[in-house]
XYZ file of C-alpha atoms in Angstrom:
773
model
C -0.004 0.036 -0.173
C 1.962 2.844 -1.169
C 1.590 6.618 0.234
C 2.473 9.690 -1.315
C 0.290 12.061 1.046
C 0.918 15.979 1.077
C 0.527 17.520 4.465
C -2.426 19.494 2.879
C -5.517 17.575 3.542
C -7.351 19.221 0.523
C -4.587 17.350 -1.727
C -5.171 13.754 -0.274
C -6.283 11.522 -3.386
C -9.202 9.085 -2.705
C -7.929 5.477 -2.853
C -10.040 2.263 -4.031
C -8.428 0.176 -1.568
C -9.520 1.673 1.735
C -13.278 1.377 0.580
C -12.945 -2.539 -0.773
C -10.713 -4.184 1.974
C -11.960 -5.298 5.119
C -9.598 -4.422 8.233
C -8.548 -8.037 8.795
C -6.509 -7.769 5.251
C -4.842 -4.645 6.122
C -3.662 -5.967 9.636
C -2.385 -9.369 8.016
C -1.873 -9.132 4.405
C -0.641 -5.472 3.491
C 2.653 -3.725 4.049
C 2.882 0.120 3.622
C 5.496 2.137 2.004
C 6.332 5.689 2.293
C 7.785 6.497 -1.098
C 10.328 9.264 -1.388
C 8.908 10.980 -4.873
C 5.632 10.790 -6.493
C 4.623 8.228 -8.894
C 1.417 6.600 -10.344
C -1.412 4.708 -8.601
C -0.702 1.856 -8.207
C 2.918 3.386 -7.740
C 5.678 0.985 -8.727
C 9.344 3.012 -8.546
C 11.819 1.707 -11.232
C 14.696 2.425 -9.050
C 15.330 2.349 -5.177
C 17.547 5.272 -5.018
C 15.318 8.249 -5.536
C 15.512 9.907 -2.171
C 13.793 13.217 -2.322
C 11.822 12.820 0.600
C 14.688 12.034 2.646
C 16.895 14.568 0.958
C 14.728 17.326 1.937
C 15.126 16.351 5.646
C 18.444 18.051 5.639
C 17.692 20.774 3.398
C 18.884 24.297 4.463
C 15.175 25.461 4.106
C 13.409 25.224 7.317
C 9.928 25.093 5.631
C 11.153 22.128 3.561
C 12.538 20.369 6.291
C 9.358 20.471 8.239
C 7.352 19.633 5.449
C 9.277 16.435 5.021
C 9.046 15.650 8.487
C 5.125 16.172 8.598
C 4.638 14.101 5.580
C 6.442 11.093 7.193
C 4.486 11.626 10.483
C 1.257 11.912 8.616
C 1.870 8.533 6.664
C 2.731 6.766 9.760
C -0.625 8.000 11.640
C -2.378 6.625 8.597
C -0.682 3.358 8.620
C -1.415 2.856 12.361
C -4.779 3.780 11.984
C -5.124 1.144 9.265
C -3.357 -1.492 11.765
C -1.008 -2.127 9.185
C 2.120 -4.359 10.690
C 4.965 -2.594 8.840
C 5.569 0.346 6.920
C 8.661 0.441 4.710
C 10.943 3.737 4.424
C 12.859 5.250 1.802
C 16.490 4.166 1.521
C 19.325 6.216 2.499
C 20.539 8.600 -0.467
C 23.796 6.752 -1.752
C 26.125 9.820 -2.221
C 29.874 10.201 -1.555
C 29.918 13.822 -0.406
C 30.369 16.142 2.676
C 26.455 16.143 3.435
C 26.289 12.581 3.676
C 26.949 12.528 7.423
C 24.668 15.286 7.937
C 21.814 13.313 5.896
C 22.523 10.108 8.131
C 22.355 12.376 11.261
C 19.167 13.867 10.615
C 17.536 10.757 9.170
C 18.389 8.964 12.502
C 17.115 11.930 14.461
C 13.484 11.343 12.343
C 13.679 7.594 12.866
C 14.034 7.706 16.575
C 10.761 9.777 16.786
C 9.150 7.709 14.382
C 9.852 4.556 15.847
C 8.916 5.621 19.391
C 5.544 6.514 18.142
C 5.114 3.492 16.174
C 5.746 1.369 18.885
C 2.585 2.347 20.703
C 0.591 0.888 17.890
C 3.161 -2.091 17.098
C 3.990 -0.915 13.672
C 7.509 -1.991 12.335
C 9.637 0.288 10.232
C 11.419 -1.602 7.353
C 14.316 0.424 5.868
C 15.025 -0.352 2.261
C 19.043 -1.576 2.229
C 20.407 -3.067 -0.956
C 22.360 -6.332 -0.446
C 25.859 -5.070 -0.021
C 28.669 -4.573 2.732
C 28.660 -0.913 2.300
C 24.917 -0.292 2.669
C 24.834 -2.608 5.517
C 27.599 -0.572 7.252
C 25.202 2.636 6.560
C 22.256 1.050 8.046
C 24.106 -0.289 11.063
C 25.356 3.462 11.626
C 21.804 4.746 10.972
C 20.409 2.201 13.729
C 22.843 3.114 16.509
C 22.453 6.613 15.961
C 18.501 6.150 16.119
C 19.013 4.927 19.768
C 18.546 1.136 18.787
C 14.835 0.739 18.166
C 13.820 -2.551 18.234
C 10.744 -1.907 15.647
C 13.242 -0.624 13.195
C 14.668 -3.182 10.757
C 15.957 -3.673 7.411
C 14.383 -4.796 4.196
C 16.998 -6.308 1.927
C 16.810 -5.349 -1.709
C 17.723 -7.303 -4.864
C 17.457 -5.046 -8.042
C 19.271 -5.282 -11.107
C 17.767 -1.919 -12.543
C 20.751 0.304 -11.006
C 23.324 -0.693 -13.688
C 25.888 1.860 -12.088
C 26.159 -0.248 -9.010
C 27.932 -3.299 -9.237
C 28.450 -4.017 -5.557
C 25.144 -6.076 -5.313
C 26.269 -8.192 -8.370
C 29.707 -8.765 -6.818
C 28.154 -9.562 -3.492
C 25.955 -12.437 -4.875
C 28.430 -13.816 -7.322
C 31.459 -13.942 -4.961
C 32.049 -16.526 -1.927
C 31.701 -12.890 -0.024
C 27.953 -13.467 -0.530
C 27.897 -15.636 2.490
C 29.885 -13.217 4.825
C 27.451 -10.350 3.693
C 24.422 -12.209 4.337
C 25.717 -13.586 7.650
C 26.111 -10.062 8.668
C 22.601 -8.859 7.535
C 21.070 -11.773 9.708
C 22.295 -9.762 12.858
C 20.821 -6.498 11.681
C 17.461 -7.309 12.676
C 16.252 -8.308 9.096
C 12.551 -8.448 8.683
C 12.313 -9.068 4.960
C 13.845 -9.176 1.524
C 12.653 -7.763 -1.676
C 13.296 -9.289 -4.699
C 12.777 -6.836 -7.969
C 11.304 -8.809 -10.843
C 14.519 -7.619 -12.744
C 16.401 -10.163 -10.597
C 14.567 -12.981 -12.423
C 15.889 -14.969 -15.406
C 13.517 -16.534 -17.855
C 13.376 -20.352 -18.861
C 12.230 -21.893 -21.605
C 8.980 -21.594 -21.105
C 8.862 -17.734 -20.200
C 8.600 -18.464 -16.668
C 10.737 -16.636 -14.002
C 13.776 -18.449 -12.417
C 16.693 -17.183 -10.574
C 20.247 -17.672 -11.060
C 22.135 -20.532 -9.061
C 23.680 -17.708 -6.807
C 20.557 -16.087 -6.186
C 19.001 -19.454 -5.383
C 21.777 -20.224 -2.863
C 21.176 -16.771 -1.191
C 17.207 -17.312 -1.196
C 17.309 -20.658 0.291
C 19.885 -19.864 2.944
C 17.994 -16.761 4.144
C 14.859 -19.107 4.449
C 17.216 -21.747 6.368
C 18.421 -18.877 8.699
C 15.161 -16.918 8.979
C 12.414 -18.389 7.509
C 10.219 -18.863 10.499
C 9.853 -14.988 10.940
C 11.155 -13.555 7.169
C 8.533 -11.733 4.979
C 9.168 -12.100 1.274
C 8.099 -9.526 -1.354
C 8.162 -9.350 -4.924
C 8.177 -5.893 -6.443
C 8.424 -4.127 -9.785
C 6.493 -4.450 -13.165
C 5.692 -7.835 -14.940
C 8.781 -8.864 -16.935
C 7.629 -12.438 -17.571
C 4.869 -13.308 -20.180
C 4.399 -17.066 -19.947
C 2.761 -18.651 -22.827
C -0.763 -19.942 -21.605
C -1.747 -23.573 -23.331
C -4.663 -23.241 -25.787
C -6.758 -25.575 -23.630
C -6.170 -23.597 -20.827
C -6.895 -20.364 -22.681
C -10.529 -21.782 -23.555
C -11.638 -22.263 -20.254
C -10.675 -18.902 -18.783
C -12.443 -15.762 -19.050
C -11.630 -13.433 -22.036
C -10.186 -10.642 -20.011
C -5.973 -10.197 -20.693
C -5.854 -10.147 -16.621
C -7.461 -13.506 -16.144
C -5.694 -14.957 -18.917
C -2.194 -13.945 -17.708
C -0.453 -16.781 -15.386
C 0.715 -13.808 -13.447
C -2.817 -13.163 -12.230
C -4.303 -9.435 -11.656
C -1.034 -8.255 -9.991
C 1.523 -9.572 -12.306
C 3.333 -11.510 -9.802
C 1.952 -14.860 -9.318
C 4.517 -16.932 -11.228
C 6.995 -15.027 -9.191
C 5.441 -15.981 -5.988
C 5.015 -19.660 -6.879
C 8.355 -20.120 -7.763
C 9.587 -18.853 -4.518
C 7.231 -21.120 -2.790
C 8.773 -23.714 -4.853
C 12.222 -22.957 -3.549
C 10.871 -22.642 0.021
C 9.565 -26.369 -0.529
C 13.351 -27.936 -1.120
C 13.955 -30.766 1.093
C 16.821 -29.013 2.801
C 14.680 -25.994 3.648
C 11.751 -27.999 4.750
C 14.017 -30.296 6.967
C 15.400 -27.030 8.702
C 11.970 -24.990 9.251
C 9.524 -28.027 9.600
C 11.125 -30.738 11.600
C 9.511 -31.494 15.102
C 12.560 -29.730 16.657
C 12.167 -26.711 14.804
C 8.199 -26.394 15.590
C 8.743 -26.825 19.134
C 11.532 -24.328 19.188
C 9.317 -21.792 17.398
C 7.639 -19.955 20.655
C 11.184 -19.631 21.982
C 13.000 -17.899 19.464
C 14.805 -14.848 20.250
C 12.883 -14.849 23.661
C 15.153 -14.234 26.384
C 14.888 -16.467 29.561
C 16.256 -15.894 32.796
C 18.541 -18.715 33.848
C 17.198 -21.544 36.214
C 18.241 -21.395 39.721
C 17.801 -24.837 40.844
C 19.786 -24.973 44.110
C 17.414 -21.914 45.298
C 13.987 -22.731 43.403
C 12.261 -25.839 42.536
C 11.527 -26.614 39.322
C 7.803 -27.097 38.261
C 6.227 -29.980 36.795
C 5.915 -28.861 33.180
C 9.345 -27.989 33.340
C 10.631 -31.417 34.224
C 8.246 -32.709 31.173
C 9.736 -30.317 28.602
C 13.212 -31.430 29.439
C 12.326 -35.234 29.517
C 11.379 -35.113 25.866
C 14.784 -34.673 24.711
C 15.399 -38.298 23.573
C 18.864 -37.541 22.155
C 20.143 -36.359 25.284
C 18.787 -39.494 27.695
C 20.307 -41.908 24.749
C 23.404 -40.397 25.115
C 23.599 -40.898 29.179
C 22.329 -44.236 28.411
C 25.161 -45.147 25.988
C 27.615 -43.644 28.366
C 26.415 -45.866 31.474
C 26.163 -48.693 29.007
C 29.965 -48.409 28.079
C 30.964 -47.743 31.639
C 29.354 -51.080 32.506
C 31.173 -52.917 29.824
C 34.295 -51.573 31.058
C 33.725 -52.224 34.800
C 32.824 -55.890 33.465
C 36.046 -56.193 31.533
C 38.295 -54.895 34.393
C 36.439 -56.875 37.148
C 35.375 -53.855 38.919
C 31.627 -55.219 39.664
C 30.945 -57.104 42.499
C 29.442 -60.610 42.300
C 25.559 -60.602 43.047
C 24.876 -62.538 46.524
C 21.729 -64.885 45.708
C 20.706 -64.215 49.290
C 20.144 -60.521 48.645
C 16.554 -59.256 48.485
C 15.113 -56.638 46.219
C 14.206 -53.333 47.660
C 11.187 -52.895 45.452
C 7.616 -51.820 47.147
C 5.973 -54.907 46.325
C 7.229 -57.632 48.694
C 5.996 -60.426 46.009
C 8.096 -59.252 43.496
C 11.227 -58.558 45.844
C 10.959 -62.201 46.936
C 10.252 -63.690 43.537
C 12.361 -61.963 40.700
C 15.507 -63.369 41.864
C 16.331 -64.476 38.186
C 16.796 -62.065 35.143
C 13.932 -63.371 32.808
C 13.098 -66.057 34.904
C 15.915 -67.965 33.349
C 19.448 -66.497 34.044
C 20.842 -66.097 37.330
C 22.321 -62.637 38.195
C 26.287 -62.727 38.245
C 27.088 -59.514 39.296
C 25.600 -56.172 40.891
C 25.993 -52.408 40.320
C 24.880 -49.328 42.518
C 24.170 -46.482 40.521
C 23.499 -43.079 42.406
C 21.209 -40.456 40.329
C 22.113 -37.142 41.736
C 19.147 -34.619 41.143
C 16.655 -37.524 39.884
C 14.131 -35.095 39.002
C 11.088 -37.096 37.881
C 13.094 -40.190 36.966
C 14.565 -40.000 33.291
C 18.017 -40.782 34.544
C 16.851 -43.586 36.656
C 15.115 -44.906 33.348
C 18.159 -44.506 31.282
C 20.643 -46.484 33.923
C 17.684 -49.475 33.972
C 17.850 -49.440 30.151
C 21.652 -49.325 30.016
C 21.659 -52.206 32.325
C 19.262 -54.339 30.266
C 21.236 -53.750 26.978
C 24.222 -54.849 28.933
C 22.467 -58.098 29.983
C 20.550 -58.717 26.331
C 24.028 -58.234 24.631
C 25.711 -60.827 27.021
C 22.981 -63.467 26.622
C 23.155 -62.948 22.692
C 27.080 -63.368 23.232
C 26.700 -66.552 25.175
C 24.113 -67.986 22.590
C 26.196 -67.384 19.590
C 29.103 -68.910 21.180
C 27.449 -72.062 22.115
C 28.902 -72.483 25.568
C 27.497 -73.748 28.307
C 28.326 -71.381 31.126
C 25.654 -68.977 32.239
C 25.912 -65.486 30.591
C 27.213 -62.436 32.687
C 24.011 -60.871 34.349
C 23.920 -57.540 36.119
C 21.475 -56.653 38.832
C 20.971 -52.687 39.259
C 20.587 -51.148 42.407
C 19.504 -47.687 41.900
C 19.514 -44.674 44.448
C 17.744 -41.551 43.349
C 18.839 -38.521 45.100
C 16.458 -35.370 44.780
C 16.138 -32.240 46.682
C 12.567 -31.288 45.391
C 9.771 -32.676 47.486
C 7.172 -32.489 44.833
C 9.378 -34.516 42.619
C 10.190 -36.845 45.293
C 6.371 -37.681 45.850
C 6.318 -38.346 41.796
C 9.215 -40.946 41.901
C 7.608 -42.554 45.072
C 4.234 -42.700 42.953
C 6.559 -44.196 40.286
C 7.620 -46.682 42.715
C 3.995 -47.839 43.053
C 2.399 -47.199 40.005
C 5.072 -46.857 37.454
C 4.898 -50.432 35.743
C 7.248 -53.584 36.210
C 10.542 -51.342 35.682
C 9.627 -49.363 38.682
C 7.956 -51.810 41.008
C 10.166 -54.827 40.672
C 13.803 -52.983 40.521
C 15.406 -51.910 43.730
C 15.357 -48.448 43.398
C 15.787 -46.247 46.735
C 14.480 -42.950 46.673
C 16.085 -40.122 49.068
C 14.827 -36.844 49.722
C 17.943 -34.580 50.458
C 20.283 -32.008 49.080
C 23.410 -33.629 48.477
C 25.475 -30.413 49.591
C 24.115 -31.131 53.211
C 25.283 -34.689 53.510
C 28.306 -34.993 55.249
C 30.689 -38.003 55.096
C 29.602 -39.170 58.782
C 25.923 -38.719 57.543
C 26.777 -40.663 54.414
C 28.236 -43.438 56.721
C 24.637 -44.136 58.357
C 22.746 -44.162 54.808
C 21.629 -47.472 53.322
C 19.388 -48.525 50.111
C 15.935 -49.938 51.014
C 17.389 -53.333 50.954
C 19.794 -52.614 53.686
C 23.003 -52.166 51.743
C 25.325 -49.521 53.085
C 25.683 -46.603 50.692
C 29.106 -45.386 52.092
C 31.852 -46.014 49.489
C 29.606 -48.432 47.570
C 28.504 -46.845 44.541
C 29.810 -47.858 40.926
C 28.531 -44.721 39.037
C 27.165 -41.565 39.816
C 24.889 -39.755 37.207
C 23.704 -36.388 36.945
C 22.100 -33.846 34.379
C 23.032 -30.725 36.462
C 24.736 -28.930 33.553
C 23.343 -25.424 32.540
C 23.469 -23.525 29.186
C 27.250 -22.360 30.158
C 27.774 -25.952 31.498
C 28.594 -24.606 35.167
C 25.981 -21.882 35.365
C 23.668 -24.170 37.423
C 26.352 -24.901 39.748
C 27.221 -28.342 38.551
C 30.836 -28.166 39.556
C 29.823 -27.322 43.371
C 27.095 -29.995 43.485
C 29.072 -32.801 42.042
C 31.954 -31.967 43.944
C 29.954 -32.145 47.127
C 28.669 -35.601 45.807
C 31.862 -36.913 45.535
C 33.101 -35.703 48.913
C 30.242 -37.361 50.846
C 32.107 -40.845 50.230
C 29.581 -42.360 48.214
C 31.777 -43.351 45.344
C 34.152 -46.330 45.559
C 37.341 -44.966 46.442
C 39.405 -46.599 43.719
C 37.190 -47.039 40.613
C 34.030 -45.097 41.088
C 32.954 -43.350 37.794
C 31.076 -39.674 37.707
C 28.852 -39.235 34.555
C 29.706 -36.725 33.341
C 33.202 -36.960 33.860
C 34.265 -33.488 32.406
C 32.915 -30.402 30.822
C 34.077 -27.221 28.965
C 32.232 -24.089 27.987
C 32.696 -22.132 25.001
C 32.332 -18.682 24.144
C 31.815 -16.564 20.791
C 31.109 -12.779 19.816
C 27.417 -12.448 18.642
C 25.979 -9.820 16.425
C 22.397 -9.581 17.000
C 20.413 -6.471 17.199
C 17.111 -8.412 17.918
C 18.812 -10.101 20.984
C 20.333 -6.693 22.141
C 16.917 -4.886 21.988
C 15.324 -7.853 23.942
C 17.752 -7.459 26.569
C 17.121 -3.554 26.832
C 13.603 -4.624 26.845
C 13.947 -6.392 30.135
C 14.633 -3.085 31.735
C 10.796 -2.387 31.863
C 9.542 -5.780 33.090
C 8.896 -6.219 36.923
C 11.740 -7.573 38.930
C 9.387 -10.292 40.470
C 6.747 -11.791 38.035
C 4.164 -12.093 40.868
C 4.186 -8.411 41.237
C 2.600 -7.666 38.165
C 2.923 -4.349 36.045
C 2.987 -2.208 38.867
C 6.180 -3.890 40.317
C 9.410 -2.866 40.775
C 10.993 -2.416 37.096
C 14.300 -4.806 36.403
C 16.411 -1.283 35.634
C 18.596 -0.823 32.578
C 21.734 -1.719 34.358
C 20.621 -4.781 35.851
C 18.906 -5.943 32.318
C 22.327 -5.754 30.595
C 24.311 -7.385 33.197
C 22.103 -10.370 33.345
C 22.909 -13.441 31.123
C 19.871 -15.116 29.625
C 19.042 -18.319 28.379
C 17.861 -18.135 24.572
C 17.233 -19.948 21.538
C 18.988 -17.382 19.375
C 17.544 -16.788 15.453
C 17.914 -13.209 14.205
C 21.643 -13.543 15.272
C 24.980 -14.346 13.748
C 28.044 -15.939 15.629
C 30.833 -13.922 14.028
C 33.789 -16.175 15.230
C 34.630 -19.743 15.627
C 33.846 -20.259 19.311
C 36.801 -20.967 21.898
C 37.106 -23.063 25.086
C 36.519 -21.285 27.924
C 36.290 -22.857 31.625
C 36.847 -26.479 32.130
C 35.598 -28.749 35.069
C 36.574 -32.430 35.860
C 34.958 -34.680 38.122
C 36.914 -37.866 39.437
C 36.269 -40.004 42.399
C 39.453 -39.450 44.499
C 38.864 -35.570 44.086
C 39.040 -35.405 47.893
C 41.739 -36.066 50.414
C 41.083 -39.113 52.406
C 41.148 -37.341 55.561
C 37.695 -35.815 54.477
C 36.057 -38.949 54.956
C 36.676 -38.800 58.717
C 35.048 -35.154 59.200
C 31.709 -34.891 60.824
C 30.678 -31.434 59.115
C 30.000 -30.600 55.356
C 33.006 -30.710 53.466
C 34.466 -27.813 52.144
C 34.252 -27.402 48.276
C 36.998 -26.874 45.489
C 37.793 -23.471 44.625
C 36.031 -23.052 41.362
C 36.839 -19.485 40.653
C 38.291 -19.507 36.930
C 39.346 -16.676 34.434
C 39.928 -16.592 30.650
C 41.488 -14.447 28.257
C 40.256 -15.019 24.411
C 41.304 -13.193 21.400
C 39.149 -13.336 18.390
C 39.175 -12.231 14.647
C 36.270 -11.870 12.538
C 36.770 -15.165 10.478
C 34.708 -16.361 7.445
C 34.780 -20.111 9.016
C 31.944 -18.960 11.838
C 29.305 -18.291 8.909
C 28.715 -21.881 9.268
C 27.856 -21.443 12.989
C 24.893 -19.388 11.838
C 22.875 -18.091 14.801
C 25.301 -19.783 17.563
C 22.903 -22.710 17.825
C 22.643 -25.954 16.187
C 25.264 -27.895 14.116
C 28.021 -26.340 11.881
C 27.180 -26.186 8.008
C 29.978 -27.331 6.762
C 28.915 -26.277 3.089
C 28.324 -22.842 3.950
C 31.815 -22.689 5.637
C 33.501 -24.075 2.766
C 31.791 -21.520 0.379
C 32.728 -18.567 2.704
C 36.152 -19.620 3.085
C 36.865 -19.465 -0.494
C 36.689 -15.505 -0.149
C 39.307 -15.730 2.688
C 41.894 -17.494 0.446
C 41.635 -14.458 -1.862
C 45.070 -12.682 -2.133
C 43.260 -9.489 -2.035
C 39.947 -8.608 -0.805
C 38.229 -5.857 -2.418
C 37.658 -2.667 -0.421
C 34.108 -2.663 -0.391
C 34.127 -5.892 1.590
C 36.507 -4.525 4.147
C 33.591 -3.863 6.683
C 33.437 -4.215 10.226
C 30.806 -5.601 12.404
C 29.064 -4.456 15.786
C 29.259 -7.214 18.328
C 26.156 -6.683 21.037
C 27.448 -9.697 23.478
C 28.448 -13.329 23.841
C 26.978 -16.434 23.250
C 28.025 -19.365 25.761
C 27.717 -23.127 24.982
C 29.479 -26.253 26.379
C 30.749 -29.628 25.639
C 30.364 -32.348 28.197
C 32.428 -35.723 27.800
C 29.675 -38.123 29.938
C 32.163 -41.009 29.480
C 35.601 -42.083 28.355
C 37.851 -44.767 29.227
C 41.522 -43.664 28.200
C 42.794 -46.920 29.446
C 40.117 -49.159 27.574
C 41.184 -51.567 24.999
C 37.825 -51.295 22.821
C 38.983 -47.942 21.509
C 35.458 -46.450 21.833
C 34.976 -42.949 21.079
C 33.744 -40.765 23.901
C 30.263 -40.127 24.720
C 29.744 -36.475 24.240
C 26.670 -34.061 24.659
C 27.547 -30.638 23.024
C 25.564 -27.373 22.276
C 28.849 -25.751 20.632
C 28.361 -25.228 16.868
C 31.642 -27.143 15.990
C 30.591 -30.196 17.960
C 26.542 -30.019 18.316
C 24.750 -33.240 19.503
C 21.899 -33.244 16.493
C 18.301 -33.839 17.790
C 19.252 -32.421 21.473
C 17.125 -29.420 22.504
C 17.610 -29.354 26.392
C 19.921 -26.608 26.149
C 19.823 -23.198 24.466
C 22.961 -20.948 24.486
C 23.369 -18.496 27.394
C 23.699 -14.597 26.029
C 25.867 -12.177 27.663
C 24.707 -8.850 26.485
C 26.752 -5.772 26.197
C 25.479 -2.358 27.769
C 26.519 -0.762 24.873
C 27.657 -2.873 21.405
C 30.990 -2.382 20.247
C 32.489 -2.010 16.939
C 34.996 -3.956 15.484
C 36.907 -2.925 12.472
C 37.933 -5.323 9.669
C 41.556 -5.643 10.949
C 41.094 -5.551 14.523
C 40.899 -8.061 17.291
C 38.451 -8.591 19.670
C 39.684 -9.512 23.230
C 37.253 -11.141 25.736
C 38.046 -11.029 29.178
C 35.566 -13.377 31.429
C 35.762 -14.124 35.120
C 33.718 -17.149 37.144
C 33.630 -15.661 40.640
C 32.101 -16.817 43.828
C 31.841 -16.260 47.442
C 30.205 -17.950 50.530
C 26.621 -17.802 49.139
C 26.905 -16.881 45.345
C 28.456 -17.554 41.880
C 28.498 -15.039 39.376
C 30.260 -13.915 36.106
C 32.058 -10.633 34.973
C 32.908 -9.885 31.527
C 34.895 -7.060 29.619
C 35.339 -6.681 25.745
C 38.524 -4.858 24.374
C 39.020 -4.023 20.366
C 42.636 -3.562 19.691
C 44.627 -3.169 16.821
C 47.872 -5.283 17.074
C 50.234 -3.680 14.113
C 53.517 -5.647 14.673
C 54.413 -5.818 18.371
C 52.757 -2.761 19.503
C 49.022 -2.652 20.737
C 46.575 0.195 20.255
C 43.328 -0.064 22.329
C 40.591 1.371 19.933
C 37.412 0.787 22.522
C 36.300 -1.068 25.671
C 33.001 -2.325 26.874
C 33.805 -1.533 30.624
C 33.457 -4.331 33.144
C 29.926 -5.909 33.061
C 28.474 -7.071 36.446
C 31.355 -6.556 38.925
C 30.962 -8.078 42.087
C 27.910 -9.768 41.151
C 25.923 -6.589 41.479
C 23.162 -7.251 38.865
C 23.311 -10.981 38.609
C 24.339 -14.179 40.449
C 23.420 -17.738 41.310
C 22.687 -18.550 44.748
C 24.542 -21.394 46.376
């Protein structure tokens, strides 16, 4: 819906569409446009660089400037009146003169005012930006000069009309296109516009895109297809031939006979829908995991504090749907059991032992596996933080898999001796009383797996169990727990590995003395956090918006607001989407858990054992690299094909000047990689069992953990040849754990170091964010 309203009400032209369309179409199917210069009705501009209205904003004449500003305001108010969801704004004038800076500042001031007014009616502002690095850099400057309004996004325009501008052609035909696209994703891209001049013509006269444009379009769809809008603009340039039998069945009007329909764009839209239906796009956008994640895209969530707060029933239920994660735990336990059998580390099962099941008939009757094979060995598995029991189930399935494999091996070998059969003894330790009730209900009504197995449920916080207390504890069947546990399993990892205090909890669990001193195994055995700079106007805007939300959700709208300082110094769990990881992630903090972590003297202590110092510090340096394009938004597996295409430009001896643009960083994305189990001394040479959210080693199909986003109070610009240095601390005191972070942009010409900018320290002494011990 184009608009060229003058400020004089007497000159307003009547519109046919106003009287012909209901409000539902205006609010769902129409995008408004403020055009730079008068045109026909329906107005279709031949070029995108006619910017008379924008030029008038910086006119020496006060009357001209005011008229231009009033025109913008009047058209935006009309869009709000019609409930139009978005309005397209004219682009910046592409000029190289002394007034360009003044023009940019003047336009930025107006956009800040318009964005504030439009936000009240939920109208998005889309600024036309040609697909080239220089235009992107100009939009980035304009956005930040306009005080970073959340409802100001960019409309990427592909057009071949302007023959004088070869930058776009270069961008779409070279490997640098992927780097340019990657940067655009982080710049709040709301829509893309394809001018009909971009389309080629196939043998039947229908429109088609070049191979380069096809790759760009499908990549945009895979990256932003859930939120991206696609526009087709320009006059009809393709006139497919209509078959005679089709022509005879249609109306005699020329418009009806055209395969392009009344608008002239139908075949273009049909072709783009065909590209959207490609298998690789459908697999990315329409998979069960993608559908489930839709509600979480770019939505910031405060990290869980499971030690201070009890999780809700629905939260447990959501996490338990992650089959990939629990299959990983099951595989880790299974490999550990096989190694323990191989090295003779499991005790023989005593035939006189009884089960600890709640049903006494089962307890006394099921002394044989499958009523055929006697148990030969027993294993004790402690689940720390059992929740509603998914790890208990994974452990039982792992034991079952080992037993079945043993029977199959015995049958295939035709030997007469009995197979090795493991009797599992599970201890489920949980501090949440509500979850304990669920576990005890499973013991009675959970089916044979729960009702017949030896499962002991303990309601306690592992940090409050001292070695002397552990010596008095036993299973329901009377087996002492102290130094008797073969495997200790937990899923206390957070989005950044340690941000939910997994190190403190597991170290406390080890120091209780439950694990066997010589060969007890902790799953996970180790985990390492990773960090990477991220460019995302949308995530940064979401973080700023947190300043106006109540500190406590129970306070309602009238509660004490979060405040800007606290909002920008708090890490958030987020499923990033309109974001671009600009560098390959690097390892940050690492934690390892072994059974001999504590000195023997600790087992004689009657008090709660002291914990190991987990404070850590890391300094990491990043250069904006082309390989990171394959990392996408910073969540999900690395796209090796995209990285390969992008790396082609990195091998060029000379990078064109117009591509040597820097990037604005809006924060850090934190991920992790956890080694659940790996036996370095094993003769089986099995690969480690790993769970990872880092793009370079992402565990496909897993969705339990989204990255942790560390925002910057003010975005920081990194020039093309500069180095980004991150300093990050993990600190703690007697009752809290928190992070502090600082960015520096430096030039390293030779040995000298030039500091260009710094972000300042974030969250010093945990003033805004911490995790309670």
